Coordinates of C-alpha atoms in Angstrom, one line a residue:
Chain A
X955 CA -13.9 3.4 39.2
X956 CA -11.6 0.3 39.4
X957 CA -8.0 0.7 38.4
X958 CA -7.0 -0.5 35.0
X959 CA -5.2 -3.9 35.0
X960 CA -1.5 -3.7 35.0
X961 CA -0.2 -4.0 31.5
X962 CA 2.1 -6.9 30.8
X963 CA 5.7 -6.2 29.9
X964 CA 6.7 -6.5 26.3
X965 CA 8.3 -9.8 25.8
X966 CA 12.0 -10.6 25.4
X967 CA 13.2 -12.4 22.3
X968 CA 11.0 -13.2 19.4
X969 CA 7.5 -14.6 19.2
X970 CA 7.4 -15.0 15.4
X971 CA 6.2 -18.6 14.7
X972 CA 8.7 -20.9 13.0
X973 CA 9.1 -22.3 10.4
X974 CA 6.2 -20.3 8.8
X975 CA 6.2 -16.7 10.2
X976 CA 2.5 -16.1 9.4
X977 CA 1.0 -19.3 10.7
X978 CA 0.5 -20.3 14.3
X979 CA 0.8 -24.0 14.3
X980 CA -1.0 -26.3 16.7
X981 CA 1.3 -28.2 19.0
X982 CA 1.4 -31.9 18.6
X983 CA 0.3 -32.5 22.2
X984 CA -2.8 -30.4 21.6
X985 CA -3.5 -32.0 18.3
X986 CA -3.6 -35.5 19.7
X987 CA -5.7 -34.4 22.7
X988 CA -8.9 -34.2 20.6
X989 CA -9.8 -31.2 22.7
X990 CA -9.3 -28.6 19.9
X991 CA -12.1 -27.1 17.9
X992 CA -11.2 -25.7 14.5
X993 CA -13.4 -22.7 13.5
X994 CA -13.6 -20.7 10.3
X995 CA -13.7 -17.1 11.2
X996 CA -15.0 -15.4 8.1
X997 CA -14.8 -14.8 5.2
X998 CA -18.2 -13.3 5.7
X999 CA -18.3 -11.9 9.2
X1000 CA -18.9 -8.3 10.0
X1001 CA -15.9 -8.1 12.2
X1002 CA -13.4 -9.1 9.6
X1003 CA -13.3 -5.8 7.8
X1004 CA -14.3 -7.2 4.5
X1005 CA -13.6 -10.8 3.4
X1006 CA -10.8 -12.0 5.6
X1007 CA -10.9 -15.7 6.6
X1008 CA -9.1 -16.8 9.7
X1009 CA -8.8 -20.6 10.4
X1010 CA -8.6 -20.7 14.2
X1011 CA -7.9 -23.6 16.4
X1012 CA -9.5 -23.1 19.8
X1013 CA -8.7 -24.9 23.0
X1014 CA -11.5 -23.7 25.2
X1015 CA -11.4 -19.9 24.9
X1016 CA -7.7 -19.9 24.0
X1017 CA -6.5 -19.4 20.4
X1018 CA -3.9 -22.2 19.9
X1019 CA -3.6 -22.2 16.1
X1020 CA -4.2 -19.6 13.5
X1021 CA -3.8 -19.2 9.7
X1022 CA -5.0 -16.2 7.7
X1023 CA -6.5 -16.9 4.3
X1024 CA -6.8 -14.0 1.9
X1025 CA -7.6 -13.5 -1.8
X1026 CA -11.4 -13.3 -1.7
X1027 CA -11.3 -9.8 -3.0
X1028 CA -8.6 -10.3 -5.7
X1029 CA -9.6 -8.2 -8.7
X1030 CA -6.4 -8.0 -10.7
X1031 CA -5.9 -4.3 -10.4
X1032 CA -2.2 -4.6 -11.3
X1033 CA -3.0 -6.6 -14.4
X1034 CA -5.7 -4.2 -15.4
X1035 CA -3.4 -1.2 -15.0
X1036 CA -1.1 -2.7 -17.6
X1037 CA -3.9 -2.5 -20.2
X1038 CA -4.6 1.1 -19.6
X1039 CA -2.8 4.3 -20.6
X1040 CA -0.9 6.0 -17.8
X1041 CA -3.6 8.6 -17.7
X1042 CA -6.4 6.1 -17.2
X1043 CA -4.5 3.9 -14.8
X1044 CA -4.7 6.7 -12.2
X1045 CA -8.4 5.8 -11.6
X1046 CA -7.5 2.3 -10.5
X1047 CA -5.1 3.3 -7.8
X1048 CA -7.6 4.8 -5.3
X1049 CA -9.9 1.8 -5.6
X1050 CA -7.2 -0.5 -4.3
X1051 CA -7.5 0.9 -0.8
X1052 CA -11.0 2.4 -0.7
X1053 CA -10.5 4.0 2.7
X1054 CA -7.3 5.9 2.0
X1055 CA -8.0 6.5 -1.7
X1056 CA -6.1 9.7 -2.0
X1057 CA -2.8 8.3 -0.7
X1058 CA -3.0 5.5 -3.2
X1059 CA -3.7 7.9 -6.0
X1060 CA -0.8 10.1 -4.7
X1061 CA 1.8 7.3 -4.7
X1062 CA 1.0 6.2 -8.3
X1063 CA 1.1 9.8 -9.6
X1064 CA 4.4 10.5 -7.8
X1065 CA 5.9 7.4 -9.3
X1066 CA 4.9 8.4 -12.9
X1067 CA 6.2 11.9 -12.2
X1068 CA 9.5 10.5 -11.1
X1069 CA 9.9 8.6 -14.3
X1070 CA 8.8 11.6 -16.4
X1071 CA 11.0 14.0 -14.3
X1072 CA 8.3 16.6 -14.4
X1073 CA 8.2 19.4 -11.9
X1074 CA 5.0 19.9 -9.9
X1075 CA 4.0 23.5 -9.0
X1076 CA 4.1 24.3 -5.3
X1077 CA 0.3 25.0 -5.1
X1078 CA -0.4 21.4 -6.2
X1079 CA 2.2 20.0 -3.8
X1080 CA 0.7 21.7 -0.8
X1081 CA -2.9 20.8 -1.9
X1082 CA -1.9 17.2 -2.3
X1083 CA -0.4 17.3 1.2
X1084 CA -3.6 18.9 2.6
X1085 CA -5.8 16.3 1.0
X1086 CA -3.6 13.4 2.0
X1087 CA -3.8 14.5 5.6
X1088 CA -7.6 14.9 5.4
X1089 CA -7.7 11.5 4.0
X1090 CA -5.6 10.2 6.9
X1091 CA -8.1 11.6 9.4
X1092 CA -10.9 10.0 7.3
X1093 CA -9.2 6.6 7.3
X1094 CA -8.5 6.7 11.1
X1095 CA -12.1 7.7 11.7
X1096 CA -13.4 4.7 9.8
X1097 CA -10.9 2.6 11.8
X1098 CA -11.9 4.0 15.1
X1099 CA -15.6 3.7 14.4
X1100 CA -15.5 0.1 13.2
X1101 CA -12.9 -1.1 15.7
X1102 CA -14.8 0.4 18.6
X1103 CA -18.1 -1.0 17.2
X1104 CA -16.5 -4.5 17.2
X1105 CA -15.7 -4.1 20.9
X1106 CA -19.3 -3.0 21.7
X1107 CA -19.0 0.8 21.6
X1108 CA -21.8 1.4 19.1
X1109 CA -22.2 5.1 19.7
X1110 CA -18.6 5.7 18.7
X1111 CA -19.4 4.6 15.2
X1112 CA -22.0 7.3 14.8
X1113 CA -19.8 10.0 16.1
X1114 CA -16.9 9.0 13.9
X1115 CA -19.0 8.7 10.8
X1116 CA -20.5 12.2 11.5
X1117 CA -17.1 13.8 11.2
X1118 CA -16.1 11.4 8.3
X1119 CA -19.1 12.8 6.4
X1120 CA -17.8 16.3 6.8
X1121 CA -14.5 15.2 5.3
X1122 CA -16.3 13.6 2.4
X1123 CA -18.2 16.8 1.9
X1124 CA -14.9 18.6 1.6
X1125 CA -13.7 16.1 -1.0
X1126 CA -16.9 16.6 -2.9
X1127 CA -16.5 20.3 -2.8
X1128 CA -13.0 20.0 -4.3
X1129 CA -13.2 17.2 -6.8
X1130 CA -16.9 16.5 -7.3
X1131 CA -16.7 13.1 -5.9
X1132 CA -17.0 12.0 -2.3
X1133 CA -14.6 9.0 -2.6
X1134 CA -12.1 7.9 -5.3
X1135 CA -11.7 11.6 -6.2
X1136 CA -9.1 11.2 -9.0
X1137 CA -8.1 14.8 -8.2
X1138 CA -4.4 14.2 -8.5
X1139 CA -3.2 14.4 -12.1
X1140 CA 0.3 13.7 -13.4
X1141 CA 1.9 17.1 -13.2
X1142 CA -0.4 18.5 -10.5
X1143 CA -4.1 18.7 -9.8
X1144 CA -7.0 18.0 -12.2
X1145 CA -8.5 21.4 -11.5
X1146 CA -7.9 24.5 -9.5
X1147 CA -9.1 24.5 -5.9
X1148 CA -12.6 26.0 -5.7
X1149 CA -12.7 29.3 -3.6
X1150 CA -15.3 28.0 -1.2
X1151 CA -13.1 25.2 0.0
X1152 CA -10.9 27.3 2.2
X1153 CA -13.6 28.5 4.5
X1154 CA -15.3 25.1 4.8
X1155 CA -11.9 23.4 5.5
X1156 CA -11.1 26.1 8.1
X1157 CA -14.4 25.3 9.9
X1158 CA -13.5 21.6 9.9
X1159 CA -10.0 22.4 11.3
X1160 CA -11.7 24.2 14.2
X1161 CA -14.2 21.5 14.8
X1162 CA -12.1 18.4 14.6
X1163 CA -9.9 18.7 17.8
X1164 CA -13.1 19.0 19.8
X1165 CA -14.5 16.0 18.1
X1166 CA -11.4 14.0 19.0
X1167 CA -11.8 15.2 22.6
X1168 CA -15.3 13.7 22.5
X1169 CA -14.0 10.4 21.2
X1170 CA -11.4 10.2 23.9
X1171 CA -13.8 11.1 26.6
X1172 CA -16.0 8.2 25.5
X1173 CA -13.4 5.5 25.5
X1174 CA -10.1 6.7 27.0
X1175 CA -11.1 5.9 30.6
X1176 CA -13.7 3.4 29.8
X1177 CA -13.0 0.3 31.9
X1178 CA -14.3 -2.1 29.3
X1179 CA -12.3 -0.5 26.5
X1180 CA -9.1 -0.5 28.6
X1181 CA -9.5 -4.1 29.6
X1182 CA -10.1 -5.3 26.1
X1183 CA -7.2 -3.3 24.6
X1184 CA -4.4 -3.0 27.2
X1185 CA -1.8 -5.8 27.1
X1186 CA -3.6 -7.5 24.2
X1187 CA -2.0 -8.4 20.9
X1188 CA 1.6 -7.8 21.9
X1189 CA 4.2 -7.2 19.2
X1190 CA 7.8 -6.3 20.1
X1191 CA 9.9 -3.7 18.4
X1192 CA 12.3 -6.3 16.8
X1193 CA 9.4 -8.5 15.7
X1194 CA 7.6 -5.6 14.1
X1195 CA 10.6 -4.7 12.0
X1196 CA 11.3 -8.3 11.0
X1197 CA 7.7 -8.7 9.9
X1198 CA 7.9 -5.6 7.8
X1199 CA 5.2 -3.7 9.9
X1200 CA 4.8 0.0 9.2
X1201 CA 2.6 2.9 10.2
X1202 CA 0.7 3.0 13.5
X1203 CA 1.4 -0.7 14.1
X1204 CA 5.2 -0.1 14.0
X1205 CA 4.9 3.2 16.0
X1206 CA 2.7 1.4 18.6
X1207 CA 5.6 -1.0 19.1
X1208 CA 8.0 1.7 20.0
X1209 CA 9.8 2.3 16.7
X1210 CA 10.1 6.0 16.0
X1211 CA 9.7 5.9 12.2
X1212 CA 7.5 7.9 9.9
X1213 CA 8.3 8.3 6.2
X1214 CA 6.9 11.9 6.3
X1215 CA 9.8 12.8 8.6
X1216 CA 12.4 10.2 7.7
X1217 CA 12.3 10.8 3.9
X1218 CA 10.2 13.9 3.4
X1219 CA 8.1 14.0 0.3
X1220 CA 5.7 16.7 -0.9
X1221 CA 6.2 19.6 1.6
X1222 CA 6.3 17.7 4.8
X1223 CA 9.8 19.1 5.6
X1224 CA 8.2 22.5 5.8
X1225 CA 5.4 21.9 8.2
X1226 CA 5.6 21.3 11.9
X1227 CA 4.2 18.0 13.3
X1228 CA 4.9 15.4 15.9
X1229 CA 5.3 11.7 15.4
X1230 CA 3.5 9.8 18.2
X1231 CA 5.3 6.7 19.5
X1232 CA 4.1 4.3 22.1
X1233 CA 6.3 1.6 23.6
X1234 CA 3.8 -1.0 24.8
X1235 CA 3.1 -2.7 21.5
X1236 CA -0.5 -3.6 22.3
X1237 CA -3.9 -2.8 20.9
X1238 CA -4.2 0.2 23.2
X1239 CA -0.9 1.6 22.0
X1240 CA -2.0 1.4 18.3
X1241 CA -5.3 3.1 19.3
X1242 CA -3.4 5.9 21.0
X1243 CA -1.0 6.4 18.0
X1244 CA -4.0 6.8 15.7
X1245 CA -5.8 9.2 18.0
X1246 CA -2.7 11.5 18.2
X1247 CA -2.0 11.2 14.5
X1248 CA -5.4 12.6 13.8
X1249 CA -4.6 15.6 16.0
X1250 CA -1.3 16.1 14.2
X1251 CA -3.0 15.7 10.8
X1252 CA -5.4 18.5 11.8
X1253 CA -2.3 20.7 12.6
X1254 CA -0.8 19.9 9.2
X1255 CA -4.1 20.7 7.4
X1256 CA -4.2 24.0 9.3
X1257 CA -0.7 25.0 8.3
X1258 CA -1.3 24.0 4.7
X1259 CA -4.5 26.1 4.6
X1260 CA -2.6 29.1 5.9
X1261 CA 0.4 28.7 3.7
X1262 CA -1.0 27.3 0.5
X1263 CA 0.8 29.2 -2.3
X1264 CA -1.0 30.7 -5.3
X1265 CA 0.0 30.2 -8.9
X1266 CA -0.4 27.3 -11.3
X1267 CA -2.0 24.1 -10.1
X1268 CA -0.5 21.9 -12.8
X1269 CA 2.8 21.7 -14.7
X1270 CA 2.9 23.4 -18.1
X1271 CA 4.0 20.4 -20.2
X1272 CA 1.8 20.0 -23.3
X1273 CA 3.1 16.5 -24.0
X1274 CA 1.8 15.2 -20.7
X1275 CA -0.8 17.6 -19.3
X1276 CA -4.1 18.3 -20.9
X1277 CA -4.3 21.8 -22.4
X1278 CA -6.6 24.3 -20.7
X1279 CA -10.2 23.7 -21.8
X1280 CA -10.8 27.2 -23.2
X1281 CA -7.9 26.8 -25.6
X1282 CA -9.6 23.9 -27.4
X1283 CA -11.9 26.2 -29.3
X1284 CA -9.2 28.6 -30.5
X1285 CA -5.9 26.7 -30.8
X1286 CA -5.4 23.9 -33.3
X1287 CA -2.2 22.7 -31.5
X1288 CA -4.1 22.5 -28.2
X1289 CA -6.9 20.4 -29.8
X1290 CA -4.3 18.0 -31.3
X1291 CA -2.5 17.7 -27.9
X1292 CA -5.8 17.1 -26.2
X1293 CA -6.8 14.5 -28.7
X1294 CA -3.5 12.7 -28.5
X1295 CA -3.3 12.6 -24.7
X1296 CA -6.9 11.4 -24.4
X1297 CA -6.7 8.7 -27.1
X1298 CA -3.2 7.4 -27.1
X1299 CA -2.0 8.7 -23.8
X1300 CA 1.4 10.2 -23.1
X1301 CA 4.6 8.1 -23.3
X1302 CA 6.7 7.7 -20.2
X1303 CA 10.5 7.1 -20.6
X1304 CA 11.9 3.6 -20.0
X1305 CA 12.8 2.8 -16.5
X1306 CA 11.8 1.4 -13.1
X1307 CA 11.1 3.4 -9.9
X1308 CA 9.9 2.6 -6.4
X1309 CA 8.1 5.4 -4.6
X1310 CA 6.9 5.2 -1.0
X1311 CA 4.6 7.4 1.0
X1312 CA 3.3 7.2 4.6
X1313 CA -0.3 6.1 4.1
X1314 CA -2.7 5.9 7.1
X1315 CA -1.8 2.2 7.2
X1316 CA 1.9 2.6 6.9
X1317 CA 4.5 2.4 4.2
X1318 CA 2.6 2.4 0.9
X1319 CA 5.0 1.6 -2.0
X1320 CA 4.5 1.7 -5.8
X1321 CA 6.9 -0.1 -8.1
X1322 CA 6.4 1.0 -11.7
X1323 CA 8.2 -0.2 -14.8
X1324 CA 7.9 1.6 -18.1
X1325 CA 9.1 0.3 -21.5
X1326 CA 8.8 3.8 -22.9
X1327 CA 5.3 3.4 -24.2
X1328 CA 2.0 4.9 -23.3
X1329 CA 1.0 2.1 -21.0
X1330 CA 2.7 0.9 -17.8
X1331 CA 4.6 -2.4 -18.2
X1332 CA 4.2 -3.4 -14.6
X1333 CA 2.6 -1.8 -11.6
X1334 CA 3.1 -3.3 -8.2
X1335 CA 1.7 -1.9 -5.0
X1336 CA 3.4 -2.6 -1.6
X1337 CA 0.2 -2.8 0.4
X1338 CA 0.7 -2.1 4.1
X1339 CA -2.5 -4.0 5.0
X1340 CA -1.1 -7.1 3.2
X1341 CA 2.0 -7.0 5.4
X1342 CA 0.0 -6.2 8.5
X1343 CA -1.9 -9.4 8.2
X1344 CA 1.4 -11.4 8.3
X1345 CA 1.7 -10.2 12.0
X1346 CA -1.6 -11.8 13.1
X1347 CA 0.0 -15.1 14.1
X1348 CA 2.6 -13.3 16.2
X1349 CA 0.1 -10.9 17.9
X1350 CA -2.3 -13.8 18.6
X1351 CA 0.0 -15.8 20.9
X1352 CA -1.8 -16.6 24.2
X1353 CA -4.8 -14.7 23.0
X1354 CA -8.4 -15.5 23.8
X1355 CA -11.0 -15.8 21.1
X1356 CA -12.6 -12.4 22.2
X1357 CA -9.2 -10.7 21.8
X1358 CA -8.9 -12.0 18.3
X1359 CA -11.4 -9.4 17.1
X1360 CA -9.7 -6.6 18.9
X1361 CA -6.3 -7.7 17.5
X1362 CA -7.4 -8.0 13.9
X1363 CA -9.2 -4.7 14.2
X1364 CA -6.1 -3.0 15.6
X1365 CA -4.0 -4.0 12.6
X1366 CA -6.4 -1.9 10.5
X1367 CA -6.4 -3.9 7.3
X1368 CA -8.4 -3.0 4.2
X1369 CA -9.0 -6.2 2.2
X1370 CA -9.2 -4.4 -1.1
X1371 CA -5.6 -3.5 -0.6
X1372 CA -4.6 -6.9 0.7
X1373 CA -5.9 -8.8 -2.3
X1374 CA -5.6 -6.1 -4.9
Chain B
X1202 CA 29.2 -7.8 -1.7
X1203 CA 28.9 -11.5 -2.6
X1204 CA 27.5 -12.3 -6.0
X1205 CA 27.3 -8.7 -7.2
X1206 CA 27.0 -8.5 -11.0
X1207 CA 26.1 -4.9 -11.7
X1208 CA 25.2 -1.7 -10.0
X1209 CA 22.7 0.6 -11.7
X1210 CA 21.9 4.2 -10.8
X1211 CA 18.8 5.7 -12.2
X1212 CA 16.2 8.2 -11.0
X1213 CA 18.1 8.6 -7.8
X1214 CA 17.7 4.9 -7.0
X1215 CA 20.3 2.2 -6.7
X1216 CA 19.8 -1.2 -8.1
X1217 CA 22.2 -4.0 -7.1
X1218 CA 21.9 -6.9 -9.6
X1219 CA 23.2 -10.1 -8.1
X1220 CA 23.9 -13.6 -9.4
X1221 CA 20.7 -15.6 -8.7
X1222 CA 22.3 -18.6 -7.0
X1223 CA 24.1 -16.3 -4.5
X1224 CA 21.0 -14.3 -3.7
X1225 CA 20.7 -15.6 -0.1
X1226 CA 24.3 -14.7 0.6
X1227 CA 23.9 -11.2 -0.8
X1228 CA 20.7 -10.7 1.2
X1229 CA 22.5 -11.7 4.5
X1230 CA 25.3 -9.4 3.7
X1231 CA 22.9 -6.5 3.0
X1232 CA 21.1 -7.1 6.3
X1233 CA 24.0 -7.8 8.6
X1234 CA 26.9 -5.7 7.2
X1235 CA 25.1 -2.9 5.5
X1236 CA 22.1 -2.5 7.9
X1237 CA 19.2 -3.0 5.6
X1238 CA 16.9 -4.4 8.3
X1239 CA 13.6 -3.7 6.6
X1240 CA 12.3 -5.6 3.6
X1241 CA 9.7 -3.3 2.1
X1242 CA 8.5 -5.3 -0.9
X1243 CA 9.2 -8.0 -3.4
X1244 CA 8.1 -7.2 -6.9
X1245 CA 8.3 -9.7 -9.7
X1246 CA 8.1 -8.5 -13.3
X1247 CA 7.6 -10.5 -16.5
X1248 CA 9.5 -9.2 -19.4
X1249 CA 8.1 -11.6 -22.0
X1250 CA 7.8 -9.6 -25.2
X1251 CA 9.5 -6.6 -23.7
X1252 CA 10.8 -5.3 -27.1
X1253 CA 8.4 -6.8 -29.5
X1254 CA 4.8 -6.2 -30.7
X1255 CA 1.4 -7.4 -29.7
X1256 CA 1.8 -7.7 -26.0
X1257 CA 0.1 -5.8 -23.3
X1258 CA 1.7 -2.6 -22.4
X1259 CA 2.8 -1.8 -25.9
X1260 CA 1.3 0.4 -28.6
X1261 CA 3.4 1.4 -31.6
X1262 CA 5.9 -0.1 -33.9
X1263 CA 9.5 -1.1 -33.2
X1264 CA 10.6 1.5 -35.9
X1265 CA 9.3 4.3 -33.7
X1266 CA 7.0 7.2 -34.3
X1267 CA 5.5 7.7 -37.7
X1268 CA 3.3 10.8 -37.8
X1269 CA 1.5 9.6 -41.0
X1270 CA 0.2 6.5 -39.3
X1271 CA -2.1 6.6 -36.3
X1272 CA -1.2 4.8 -33.1
X1273 CA 2.5 4.8 -33.7
X1274 CA 3.6 7.3 -31.1
X1275 CA 4.9 4.4 -29.0
X1276 CA 8.6 4.0 -28.7
X1277 CA 11.1 6.7 -29.7
X1278 CA 13.6 3.9 -29.3
X1279 CA 13.5 0.3 -28.4
X1280 CA 13.8 -0.5 -24.7
X1281 CA 17.1 -2.1 -23.6
X1282 CA 16.8 -5.9 -24.0
X1283 CA 16.6 -8.0 -20.8
X1284 CA 18.8 -11.0 -20.3
X1285 CA 16.2 -13.2 -18.8
X1286 CA 12.4 -13.4 -18.6
X1287 CA 11.6 -12.5 -15.0
X1288 CA 13.1 -10.0 -12.6
X1289 CA 12.7 -10.1 -8.9
X1290 CA 13.1 -6.7 -7.1
X1291 CA 13.6 -6.8 -3.4
X1292 CA 13.1 -3.2 -2.1
X1293 CA 15.2 -2.8 1.1
X1294 CA 15.2 0.0 3.6
X1295 CA 17.7 0.9 6.3
X1296 CA 15.8 2.3 9.3
X1297 CA 18.3 5.0 10.2
X1298 CA 19.1 8.6 9.4
X1299 CA 18.6 9.4 5.8
X1300 CA 16.4 6.3 5.2
X1301 CA 18.7 4.7 2.6
X1302 CA 16.9 2.5 0.1
X1303 CA 18.3 -0.1 -2.3
X1304 CA 16.8 -2.4 -4.8
X1305 CA 18.3 -5.9 -4.8
X1306 CA 17.5 -7.5 -8.1
X1307 CA 17.8 -11.1 -9.4
X1308 CA 16.9 -12.4 -12.8
X1309 CA 15.4 -15.8 -13.6
X1310 CA 14.0 -17.8 -16.5
X1311 CA 10.8 -19.7 -16.5
X1312 CA 10.9 -22.7 -14.1
X1313 CA 14.2 -21.7 -12.5
X1314 CA 14.0 -21.7 -8.7
X1315 CA 15.2 -18.8 -6.5
X1316 CA 16.4 -19.1 -2.9
X1317 CA 13.7 -18.1 -0.4
X1318 CA 14.6 -15.2 1.9
X1319 CA 12.1 -16.0 4.6
X1320 CA 15.1 -16.9 6.9
X1321 CA 16.6 -13.4 6.4
X1322 CA 13.4 -11.3 6.5
X1323 CA 10.3 -13.2 7.8
X1324 CA 8.1 -10.7 6.0
X1325 CA 9.2 -12.3 2.7
X1326 CA 6.8 -15.1 3.5
X1327 CA 3.7 -13.7 1.9
X1328 CA 5.6 -11.6 -0.7
X1329 CA 7.2 -14.8 -2.1
X1330 CA 3.9 -16.6 -2.0
X1331 CA 2.4 -13.8 -4.1
X1332 CA 5.3 -13.9 -6.6
X1333 CA 4.7 -17.7 -7.0
X1334 CA 1.0 -17.3 -7.2
X1335 CA 0.8 -14.4 -9.7
X1336 CA 4.1 -14.8 -11.6
X1337 CA 5.0 -18.5 -11.2
X1338 CA 8.4 -18.1 -9.7
X1339 CA 9.4 -21.0 -7.5
X1340 CA 11.2 -20.3 -4.2
X1341 CA 13.5 -23.0 -2.8
X1342 CA 13.3 -23.5 0.9
X1343 CA 10.0 -21.6 1.5
X1344 CA 8.2 -23.2 4.4
X1345 CA 4.7 -22.7 3.0
X1346 CA 5.0 -22.7 -0.7
X1347 CA 1.3 -22.3 -1.7
X1348 CA -0.8 -19.9 -3.7
X1349 CA -2.0 -16.9 -1.7
X1350 CA -4.5 -14.8 -3.7
X1351 CA -5.8 -17.4 -6.2
X1352 CA -7.4 -20.7 -5.3
X1353 CA -5.2 -23.7 -4.6
X1354 CA -6.3 -25.5 -7.7
X1355 CA -6.0 -22.4 -10.0
X1356 CA -4.2 -23.0 -13.3
X1357 CA -1.7 -20.6 -14.6
X1358 CA -0.2 -17.4 -13.1
X1359 CA -2.4 -14.4 -13.9
X1360 CA 0.2 -11.6 -13.9
X1361 CA 2.4 -13.3 -16.6
X1362 CA 2.3 -11.5 -19.9
X1363 CA 1.1 -14.6 -21.8
X1364 CA -1.9 -15.0 -19.5
X1365 CA -4.9 -13.5 -21.3
X1366 CA -7.2 -10.9 -19.9
X1367 CA -10.6 -12.4 -19.4
X1368 CA -8.9 -15.8 -19.2
X1369 CA -11.2 -17.1 -16.5
X1370 CA -13.6 -19.7 -18.1
X1371 CA -17.2 -18.9 -17.4
X1372 CA -19.3 -21.9 -16.5
X1373 CA -23.1 -21.9 -17.0
X1374 CA -25.6 -24.0 -15.2
X1375 CA -26.5 -27.1 -17.1
X1376 CA -23.1 -27.4 -18.7
X1377 CA -21.1 -30.5 -18.2

C-alpha cells in the first residue's frame, strides 16, 4: 500500500476572508479574466445535507469564490414556540435538529427548569445523560454514514444505519417513539424507565465498540479516504475560535474544549470520559474526533447504566408536574391540577436565562425569556450548525471542487437547525 | 468598563447592560481586557406589549389571578417594564478554567442602528444578519447587511411581536 500523502502544516495567521467573514470573494484579476464559472451547488443536491445552497465560483477545478445561502428550511420554530404553553413548546425543540433531537429537548427543558428553580431527581438526571449520549452516537453515526457515502464509501452507510437502528429501537423502548421522543419533561422524565431497557442497552454497549472497530477497519487505512480527507479544509485554532466554532470542528482544530467537562451539567462531573483533541484542523481530524467521541459516549452510557440511581423520576411539584395518572380517579385536587396544567399550562417566573449543552454538533444554547406567564416570551436557539456554516469560506481556501463535498460534510450541519 | 449602565445578577448569570452608542468599545474591552474571546450567540428580543394584554405570550389579566374567572392564572404581578423596545443580548464565553459567561446587553428602539461587532468577533456576521432579518434591527458597519433566512424581497420582520402568525399571503393560480 502506498504511503499516505504528507499532511500540510496548519497555516500561520488568519485565513478568514475580509471584509465579510463568511464569503470568499472572487479576486478582481480573476473576475476580469472571463475564465470563471459560477455554479449553484444546491439547494437540492443529495450531498448538501438538506437544502443548503452554495454559490461557487470555479476556476477550472479550483474553488475561487464561495457564498453559502441558507433559509430554505426556515419554519419559524421560535415564533411558534411563543404561541404555545411551556409544556407544549417542548415538542418543538427536538424537531429543530432532527438528528440530535434529545439534546435539543434537553437544553430547552434545562432552561425552563433554571427559571423555575426546580430540583430534578438524580434518576432523571442520569437517564437524561444516558439518552443524550446515545443520541450523540446516533448523530455521529448518521454523520459518518452520509459523509462517507458522499466520498464514495457506500457500504459504510449501511453499517452505520444498522447500528443507528438499534439506538432508535432503544428510544422506542423507552419513550414509544423512535425519533423526537419528547421523553424529557420539565422536572424530570415523562415516565419511568421500562425494566426491559437495561438489558437491551447493555447488549448495545457490548456491541457498539466492535461496530466502531469495523468502521475504522473500513476507512482508517483506506488510501482513497485518506487522500480525500487529510490536509483538506484546514481551519486553524485561532480562526476556529474567532468564527465561533464548537464541538468536533473546534476539537479537530486543536482546542481542548468540551462543555461537558468545562462547565459540567447533568452528572458529567461524576463519570469518567476523555475529550479527544486533534491538532491538524482538517477533515480527517474532525472524522477522528467523532470516532473517538463515539467510543467515549459508549463508556458514559455504560457507567450510567451501572450507576443509574433508583427513586423518583420526576420532581414532586404539583404546580408544574402532571399528577400521577392513578390519582386522577380518586383525588379532586389532582384532577384540577391535571386540568390546569394541560389547558392553561404552568407559569414560569419572570426572567431571562441562557443555558448551553454540548450537543453532537457543539455548543447548543437556548436563550429563554419569560414574562411570568404560561407561555415563553422569547425562545432563541444558538444552533451550532448555523455557526459551523460560517466557517465554510475559511475552510474552502485553495480547495478543489471535489474537496467541497468533503469539507461541507465534515462540518456536520443539519439544515433544520441552521434555518430553524 | 466603558459605557456600563447596569450590572444585573439573576439565576447565576451576569448581565452587563451598556450604553448602546458605546457597544463597540465595551465589546473590545470585554474581549481584550477581560478575555471573553468566544461569542456564543446574539439574541434579539422584542418587548412590544411586554406588560399589556392581547399579545403573543400572554394569557391573563394585568390585575393578576382571579379564581372565579377562567384563563386568568397569568401574572401574579406585572413584569418589570422595559425602557426600550428591543434588547440585544450578546452571550460571551471565556475559554478558560471555570468557563466564565457573561451577557452583554444593549437596548434599542425601532429604527435605531447598533454598531456591528463583526470586527471584534467575526462570528457575529450571520448572527447580526439574523437579528436584522427576523427582528429588523439595523447594524452600522456590517459588511454584508442582507437578510439571511427570509427572501431578499421579504416584507416585515417575522419575529417581531406585531408580525401576525399566518402572515404570509397565500397566492392562488389565476389570481392577479
